[in-house]
Coordinates of N, CA and C in Angstrom, one line a residue:
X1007 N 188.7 -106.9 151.7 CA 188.8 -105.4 151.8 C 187.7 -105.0 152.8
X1008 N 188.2 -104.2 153.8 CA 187.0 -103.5 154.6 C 185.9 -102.6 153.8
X1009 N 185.1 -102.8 154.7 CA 183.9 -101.8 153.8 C 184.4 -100.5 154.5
X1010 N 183.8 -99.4 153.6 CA 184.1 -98.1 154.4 C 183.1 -97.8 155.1
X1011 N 183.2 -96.8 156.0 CA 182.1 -96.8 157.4 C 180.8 -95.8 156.3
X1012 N 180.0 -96.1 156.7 CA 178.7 -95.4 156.0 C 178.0 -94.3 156.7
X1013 N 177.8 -93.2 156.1 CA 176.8 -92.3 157.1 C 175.6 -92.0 156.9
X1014 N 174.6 -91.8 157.7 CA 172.9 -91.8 157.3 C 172.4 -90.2 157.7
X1015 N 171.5 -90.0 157.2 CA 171.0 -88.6 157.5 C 171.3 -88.6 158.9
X1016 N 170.9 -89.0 159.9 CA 171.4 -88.8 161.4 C 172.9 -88.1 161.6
X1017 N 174.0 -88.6 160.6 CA 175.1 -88.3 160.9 C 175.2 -86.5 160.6
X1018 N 174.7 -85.8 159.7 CA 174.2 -85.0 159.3 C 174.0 -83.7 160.0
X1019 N 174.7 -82.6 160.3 CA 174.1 -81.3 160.4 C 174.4 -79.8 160.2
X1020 N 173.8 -79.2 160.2 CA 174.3 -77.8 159.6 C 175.5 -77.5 160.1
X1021 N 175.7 -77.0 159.0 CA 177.5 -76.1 159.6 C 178.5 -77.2 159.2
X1022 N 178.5 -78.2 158.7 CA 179.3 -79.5 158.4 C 179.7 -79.0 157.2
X1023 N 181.0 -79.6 156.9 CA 181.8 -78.9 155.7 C 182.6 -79.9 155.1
X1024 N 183.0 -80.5 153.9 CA 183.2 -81.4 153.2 C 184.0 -80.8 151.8
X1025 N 185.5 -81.4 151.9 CA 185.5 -80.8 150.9 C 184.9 -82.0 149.4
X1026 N 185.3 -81.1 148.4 CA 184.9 -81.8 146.9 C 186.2 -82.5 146.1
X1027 N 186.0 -82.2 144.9 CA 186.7 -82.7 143.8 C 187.7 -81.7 142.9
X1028 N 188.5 -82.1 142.8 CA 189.6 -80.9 141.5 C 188.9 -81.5 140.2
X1029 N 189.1 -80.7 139.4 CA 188.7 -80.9 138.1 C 189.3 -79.7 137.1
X1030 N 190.2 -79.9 136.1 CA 190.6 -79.3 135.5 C 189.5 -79.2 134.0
X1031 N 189.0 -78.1 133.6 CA 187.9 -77.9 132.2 C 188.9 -77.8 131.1
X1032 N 188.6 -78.9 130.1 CA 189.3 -78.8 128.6 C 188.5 -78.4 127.7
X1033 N 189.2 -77.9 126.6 CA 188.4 -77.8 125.3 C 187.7 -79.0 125.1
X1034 N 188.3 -80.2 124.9 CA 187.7 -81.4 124.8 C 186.3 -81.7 125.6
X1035 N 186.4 -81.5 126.8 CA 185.5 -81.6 127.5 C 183.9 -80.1 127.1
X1036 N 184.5 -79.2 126.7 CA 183.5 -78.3 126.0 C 183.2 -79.1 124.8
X1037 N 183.7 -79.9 123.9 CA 183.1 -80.2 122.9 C 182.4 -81.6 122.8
X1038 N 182.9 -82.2 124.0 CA 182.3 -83.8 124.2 C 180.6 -83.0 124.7
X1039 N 180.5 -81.9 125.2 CA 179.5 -81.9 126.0 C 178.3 -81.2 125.0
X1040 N 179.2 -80.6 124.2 CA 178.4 -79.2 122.8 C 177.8 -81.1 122.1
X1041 N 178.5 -82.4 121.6 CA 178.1 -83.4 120.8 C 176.8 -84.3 121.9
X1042 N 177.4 -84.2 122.9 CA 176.2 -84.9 123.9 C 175.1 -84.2 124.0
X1043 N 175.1 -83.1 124.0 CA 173.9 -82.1 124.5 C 173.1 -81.6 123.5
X1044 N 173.8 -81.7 122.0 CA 173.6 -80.3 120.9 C 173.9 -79.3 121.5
X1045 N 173.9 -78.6 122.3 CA 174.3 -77.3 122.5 C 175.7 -77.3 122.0
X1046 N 175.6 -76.6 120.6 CA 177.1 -75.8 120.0 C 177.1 -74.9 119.1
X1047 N 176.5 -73.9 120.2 CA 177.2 -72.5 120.5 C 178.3 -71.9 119.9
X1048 N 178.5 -71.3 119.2 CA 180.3 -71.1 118.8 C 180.6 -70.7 119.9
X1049 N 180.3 -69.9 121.4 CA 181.0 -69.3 121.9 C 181.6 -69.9 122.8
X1050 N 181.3 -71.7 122.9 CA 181.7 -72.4 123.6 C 183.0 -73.2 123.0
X1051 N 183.1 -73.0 121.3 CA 184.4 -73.6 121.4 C 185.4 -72.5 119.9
X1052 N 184.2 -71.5 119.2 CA 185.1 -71.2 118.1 C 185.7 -69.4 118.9
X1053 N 187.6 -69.7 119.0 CA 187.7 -68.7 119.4 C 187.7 -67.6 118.6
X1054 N 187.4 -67.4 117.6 CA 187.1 -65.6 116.7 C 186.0 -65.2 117.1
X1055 N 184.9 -66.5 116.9 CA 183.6 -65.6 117.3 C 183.6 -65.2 118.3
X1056 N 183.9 -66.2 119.5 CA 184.0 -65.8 120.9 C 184.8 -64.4 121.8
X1057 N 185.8 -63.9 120.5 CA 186.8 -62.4 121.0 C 185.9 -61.5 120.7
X1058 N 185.1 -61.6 119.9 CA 184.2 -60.4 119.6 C 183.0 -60.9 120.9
X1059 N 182.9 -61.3 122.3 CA 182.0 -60.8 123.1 C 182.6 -60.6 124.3
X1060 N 182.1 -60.3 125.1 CA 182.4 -59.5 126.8 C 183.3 -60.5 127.3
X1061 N 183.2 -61.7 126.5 CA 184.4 -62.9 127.3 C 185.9 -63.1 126.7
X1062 N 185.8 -62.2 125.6 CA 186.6 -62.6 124.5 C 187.6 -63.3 124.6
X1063 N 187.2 -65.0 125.1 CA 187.5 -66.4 124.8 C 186.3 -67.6 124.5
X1064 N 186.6 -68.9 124.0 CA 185.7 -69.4 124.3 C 185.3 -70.1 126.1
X1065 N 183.8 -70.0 126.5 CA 183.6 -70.5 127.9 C 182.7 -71.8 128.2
X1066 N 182.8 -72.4 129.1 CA 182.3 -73.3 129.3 C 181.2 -73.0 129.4
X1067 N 180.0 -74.2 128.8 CA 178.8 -74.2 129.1 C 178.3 -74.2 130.4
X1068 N 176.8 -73.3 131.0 CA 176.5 -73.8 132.4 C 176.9 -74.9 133.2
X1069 N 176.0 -75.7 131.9 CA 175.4 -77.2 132.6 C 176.8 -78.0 132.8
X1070 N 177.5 -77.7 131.8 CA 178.9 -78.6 132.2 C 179.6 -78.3 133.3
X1071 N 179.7 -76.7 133.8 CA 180.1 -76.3 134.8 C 179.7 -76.5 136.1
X1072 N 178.1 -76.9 135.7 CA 177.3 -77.5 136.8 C 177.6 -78.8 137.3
X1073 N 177.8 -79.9 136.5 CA 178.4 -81.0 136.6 C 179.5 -81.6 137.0
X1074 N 180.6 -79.9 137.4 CA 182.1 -80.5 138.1 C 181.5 -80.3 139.5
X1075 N 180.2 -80.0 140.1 CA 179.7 -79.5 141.4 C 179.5 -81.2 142.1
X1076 N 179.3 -82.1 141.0 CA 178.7 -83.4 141.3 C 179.3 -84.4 142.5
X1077 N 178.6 -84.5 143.8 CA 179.0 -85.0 144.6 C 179.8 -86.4 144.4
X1078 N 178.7 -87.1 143.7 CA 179.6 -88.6 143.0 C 181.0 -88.3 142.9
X1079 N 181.9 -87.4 142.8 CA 183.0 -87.6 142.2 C 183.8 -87.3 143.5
X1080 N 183.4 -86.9 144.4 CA 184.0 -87.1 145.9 C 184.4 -88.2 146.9
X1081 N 185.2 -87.7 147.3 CA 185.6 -89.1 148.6 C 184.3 -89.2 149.8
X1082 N 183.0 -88.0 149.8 CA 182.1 -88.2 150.7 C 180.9 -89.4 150.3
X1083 N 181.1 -89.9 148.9 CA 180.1 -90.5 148.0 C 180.3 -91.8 148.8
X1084 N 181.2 -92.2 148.6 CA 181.6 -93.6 149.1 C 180.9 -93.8 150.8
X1085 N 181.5 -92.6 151.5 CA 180.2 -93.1 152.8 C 178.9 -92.4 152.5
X1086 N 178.3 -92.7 151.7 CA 176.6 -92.5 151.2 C 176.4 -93.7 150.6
X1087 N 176.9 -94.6 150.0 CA 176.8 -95.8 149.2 C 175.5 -96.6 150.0
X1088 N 175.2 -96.6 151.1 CA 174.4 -97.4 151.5 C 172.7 -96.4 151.8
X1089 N 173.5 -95.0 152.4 CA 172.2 -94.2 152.2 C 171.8 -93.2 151.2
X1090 N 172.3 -93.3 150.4 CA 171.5 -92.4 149.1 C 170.6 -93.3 148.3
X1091 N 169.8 -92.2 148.7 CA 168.5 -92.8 147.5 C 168.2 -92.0 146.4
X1092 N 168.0 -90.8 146.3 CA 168.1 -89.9 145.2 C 168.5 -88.5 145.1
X1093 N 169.1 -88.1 144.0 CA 168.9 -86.4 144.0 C 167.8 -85.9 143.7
X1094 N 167.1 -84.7 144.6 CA 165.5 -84.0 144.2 C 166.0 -82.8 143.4
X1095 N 167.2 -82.4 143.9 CA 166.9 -80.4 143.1 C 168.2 -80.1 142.8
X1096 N 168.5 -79.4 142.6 CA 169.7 -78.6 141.8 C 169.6 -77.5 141.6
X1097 N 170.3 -76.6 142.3 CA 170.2 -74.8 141.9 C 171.6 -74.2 141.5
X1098 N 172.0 -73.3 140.9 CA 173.2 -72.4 140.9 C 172.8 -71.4 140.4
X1099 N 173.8 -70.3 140.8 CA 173.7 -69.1 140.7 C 175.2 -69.2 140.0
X1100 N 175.3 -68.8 138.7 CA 176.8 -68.6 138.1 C 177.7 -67.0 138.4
X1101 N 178.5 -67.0 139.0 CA 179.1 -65.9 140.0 C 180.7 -65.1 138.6
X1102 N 181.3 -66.3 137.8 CA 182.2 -65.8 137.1 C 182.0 -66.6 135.9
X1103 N 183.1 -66.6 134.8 CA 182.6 -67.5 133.7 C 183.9 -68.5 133.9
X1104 N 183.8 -69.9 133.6 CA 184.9 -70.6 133.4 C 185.7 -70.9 131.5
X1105 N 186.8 -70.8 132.0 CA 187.3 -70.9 130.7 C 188.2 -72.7 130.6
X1106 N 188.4 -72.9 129.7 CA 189.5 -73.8 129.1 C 190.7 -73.8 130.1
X1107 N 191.0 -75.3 130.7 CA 192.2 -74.7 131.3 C 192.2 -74.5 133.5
X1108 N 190.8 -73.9 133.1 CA 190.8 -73.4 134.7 C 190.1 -74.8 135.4
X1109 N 190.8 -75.0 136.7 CA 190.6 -75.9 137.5 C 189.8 -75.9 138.5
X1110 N 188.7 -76.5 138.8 CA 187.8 -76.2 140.0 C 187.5 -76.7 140.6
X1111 N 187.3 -76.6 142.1 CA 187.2 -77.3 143.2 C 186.1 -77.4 143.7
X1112 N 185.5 -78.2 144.2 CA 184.3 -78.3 144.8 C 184.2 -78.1 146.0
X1113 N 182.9 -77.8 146.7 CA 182.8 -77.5 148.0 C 181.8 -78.1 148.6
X1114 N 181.3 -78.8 149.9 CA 180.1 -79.2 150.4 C 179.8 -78.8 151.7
X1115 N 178.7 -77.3 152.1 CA 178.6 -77.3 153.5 C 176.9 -77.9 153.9
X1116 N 176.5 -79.0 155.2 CA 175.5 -78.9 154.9 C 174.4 -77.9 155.5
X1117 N 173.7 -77.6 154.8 CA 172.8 -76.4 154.7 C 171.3 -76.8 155.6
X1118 N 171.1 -78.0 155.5 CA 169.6 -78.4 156.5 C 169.4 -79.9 156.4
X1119 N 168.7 -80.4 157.3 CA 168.7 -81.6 157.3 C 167.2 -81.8 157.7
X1120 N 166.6 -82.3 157.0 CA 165.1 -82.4 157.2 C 164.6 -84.0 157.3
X1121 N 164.2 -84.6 158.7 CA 163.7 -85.7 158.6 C 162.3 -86.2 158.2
X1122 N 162.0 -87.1 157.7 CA 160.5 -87.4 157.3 C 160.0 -88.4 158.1
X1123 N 158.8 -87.4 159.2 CA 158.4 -88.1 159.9 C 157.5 -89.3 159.8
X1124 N 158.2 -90.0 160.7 CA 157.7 -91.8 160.8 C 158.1 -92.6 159.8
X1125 N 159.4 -92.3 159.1 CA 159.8 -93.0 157.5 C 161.6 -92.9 158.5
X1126 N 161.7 -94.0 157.4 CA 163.1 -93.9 157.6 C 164.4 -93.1 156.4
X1127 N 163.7 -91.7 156.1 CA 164.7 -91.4 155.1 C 164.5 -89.6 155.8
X1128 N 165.0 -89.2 154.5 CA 165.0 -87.8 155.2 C 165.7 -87.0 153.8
X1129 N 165.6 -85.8 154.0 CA 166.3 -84.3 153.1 C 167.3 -84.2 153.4
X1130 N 168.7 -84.0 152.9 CA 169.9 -83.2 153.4 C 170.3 -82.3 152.5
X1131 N 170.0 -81.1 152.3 CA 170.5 -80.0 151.2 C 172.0 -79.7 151.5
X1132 N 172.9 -79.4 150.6 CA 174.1 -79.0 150.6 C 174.3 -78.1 149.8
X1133 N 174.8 -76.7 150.7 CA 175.2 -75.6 149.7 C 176.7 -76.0 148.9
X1134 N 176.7 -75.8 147.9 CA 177.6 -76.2 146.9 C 178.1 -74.9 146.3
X1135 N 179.5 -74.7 146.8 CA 180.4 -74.0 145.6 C 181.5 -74.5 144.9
X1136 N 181.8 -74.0 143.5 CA 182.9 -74.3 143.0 C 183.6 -73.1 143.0
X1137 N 185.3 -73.0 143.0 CA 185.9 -71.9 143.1 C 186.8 -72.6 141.6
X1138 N 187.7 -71.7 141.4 CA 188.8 -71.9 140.6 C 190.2 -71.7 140.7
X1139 N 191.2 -71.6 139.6 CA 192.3 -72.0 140.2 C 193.1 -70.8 141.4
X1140 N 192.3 -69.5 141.0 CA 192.7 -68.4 142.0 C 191.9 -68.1 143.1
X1141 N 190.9 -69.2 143.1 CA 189.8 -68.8 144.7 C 189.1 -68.1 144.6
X1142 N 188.6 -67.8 143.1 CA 187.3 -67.0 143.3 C 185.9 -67.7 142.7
X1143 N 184.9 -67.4 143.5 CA 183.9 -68.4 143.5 C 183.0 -68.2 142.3
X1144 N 183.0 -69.2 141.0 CA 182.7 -69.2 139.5 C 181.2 -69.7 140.2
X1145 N 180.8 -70.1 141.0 CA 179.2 -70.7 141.5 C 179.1 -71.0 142.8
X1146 N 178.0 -70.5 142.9 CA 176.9 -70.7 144.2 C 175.6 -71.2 143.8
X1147 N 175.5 -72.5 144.7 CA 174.4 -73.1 144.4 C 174.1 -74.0 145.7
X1148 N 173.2 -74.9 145.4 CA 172.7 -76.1 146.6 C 172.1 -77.3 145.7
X1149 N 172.5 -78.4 146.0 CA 172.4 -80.1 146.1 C 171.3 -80.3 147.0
X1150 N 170.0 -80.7 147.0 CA 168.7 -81.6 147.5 C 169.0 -83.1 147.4
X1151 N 169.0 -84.1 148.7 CA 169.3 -85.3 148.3 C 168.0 -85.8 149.6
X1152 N 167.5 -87.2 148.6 CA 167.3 -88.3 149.7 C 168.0 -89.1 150.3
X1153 N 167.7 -89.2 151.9 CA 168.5 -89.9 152.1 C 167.9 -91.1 153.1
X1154 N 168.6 -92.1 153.3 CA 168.1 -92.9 154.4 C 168.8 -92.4 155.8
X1155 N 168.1 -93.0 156.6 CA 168.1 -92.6 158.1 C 168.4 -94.4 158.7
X1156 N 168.7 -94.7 159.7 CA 169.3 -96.0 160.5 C 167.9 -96.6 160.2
X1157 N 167.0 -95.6 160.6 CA 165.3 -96.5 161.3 C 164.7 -95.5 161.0
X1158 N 163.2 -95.4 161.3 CA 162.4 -94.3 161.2 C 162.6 -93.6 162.6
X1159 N 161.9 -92.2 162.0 CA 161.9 -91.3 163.2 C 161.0 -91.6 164.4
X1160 N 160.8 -91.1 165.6 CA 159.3 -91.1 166.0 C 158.6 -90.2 165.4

């Protein structure tokens, strides 16, 4: 089996756009995440409580919603396999609420690319949105990653 071609911070620069992942949110998936987390909220899975607030359904938690943004689950992960070294940060800004049901897509444009001089690694930030099944954008956020570079910089 060929290897797949790999890319390094070098390959990297603003204005680059990548798409993400589909992911459809289940009730299941709200309640795998309410037993993993403790967080269980009734508003996240009992629908009476949930009609009586401004959503009136049950909605997905943040953090789980934050976790369909996750690069890993992309076709761009596989050419990083050689240069990723870590995630540093994570931001979102939650734009709509997601419900049970709704499908979201990921997005990656990159946002800056910062080398670390005389090392061979570097920063690559990625603004990150997810939309849903009608295109309207449930989050705005950005992805901080380490990454390796071929060699060091001068």
């Amino acid at each position: 089996m060929a290897e797949a071609r790999q890319l390094y911070i070098e390959d990297f620069a603003p204005g680059q756009s990548f798409p993400g992942a589909r992911s459809t949110c289940t009730v299941k998936d709200f309640l795998d995440f309410a037993r993993i987390t403790g967080d269980a909220h009734p508003i996240h899975y009992d629908a009476e409580y949930a009609a009586g607030t401004r959503f009136g359904r049950p909605l997905a938690h943040g953090l789980l919603v934050a976790g369909y943004s996750a690069l890993g689950a992309t076709k761009l992960s596989t050419l990083l396999e050689a240069s990723m070294v870590a995630m540093l940060e994570v931001s979102f800004r939650y734009r709509k609420p997601v419900f049970a049901d709704d499908v979201l897509t990921s997005h990656f444009e990159v946002a800056e690319v910062l080398r670390d001089p005389g090392k061979d690694t570097g920063r690559i930030r990625f603004k990150v949105t997810l939309t849903n099944q009608t295109g309207e954008t449930v989050v705005e956020g950005s992805h901080l990653y380490l990454m390796r570079a071929r060699g060091p910089s001068a």
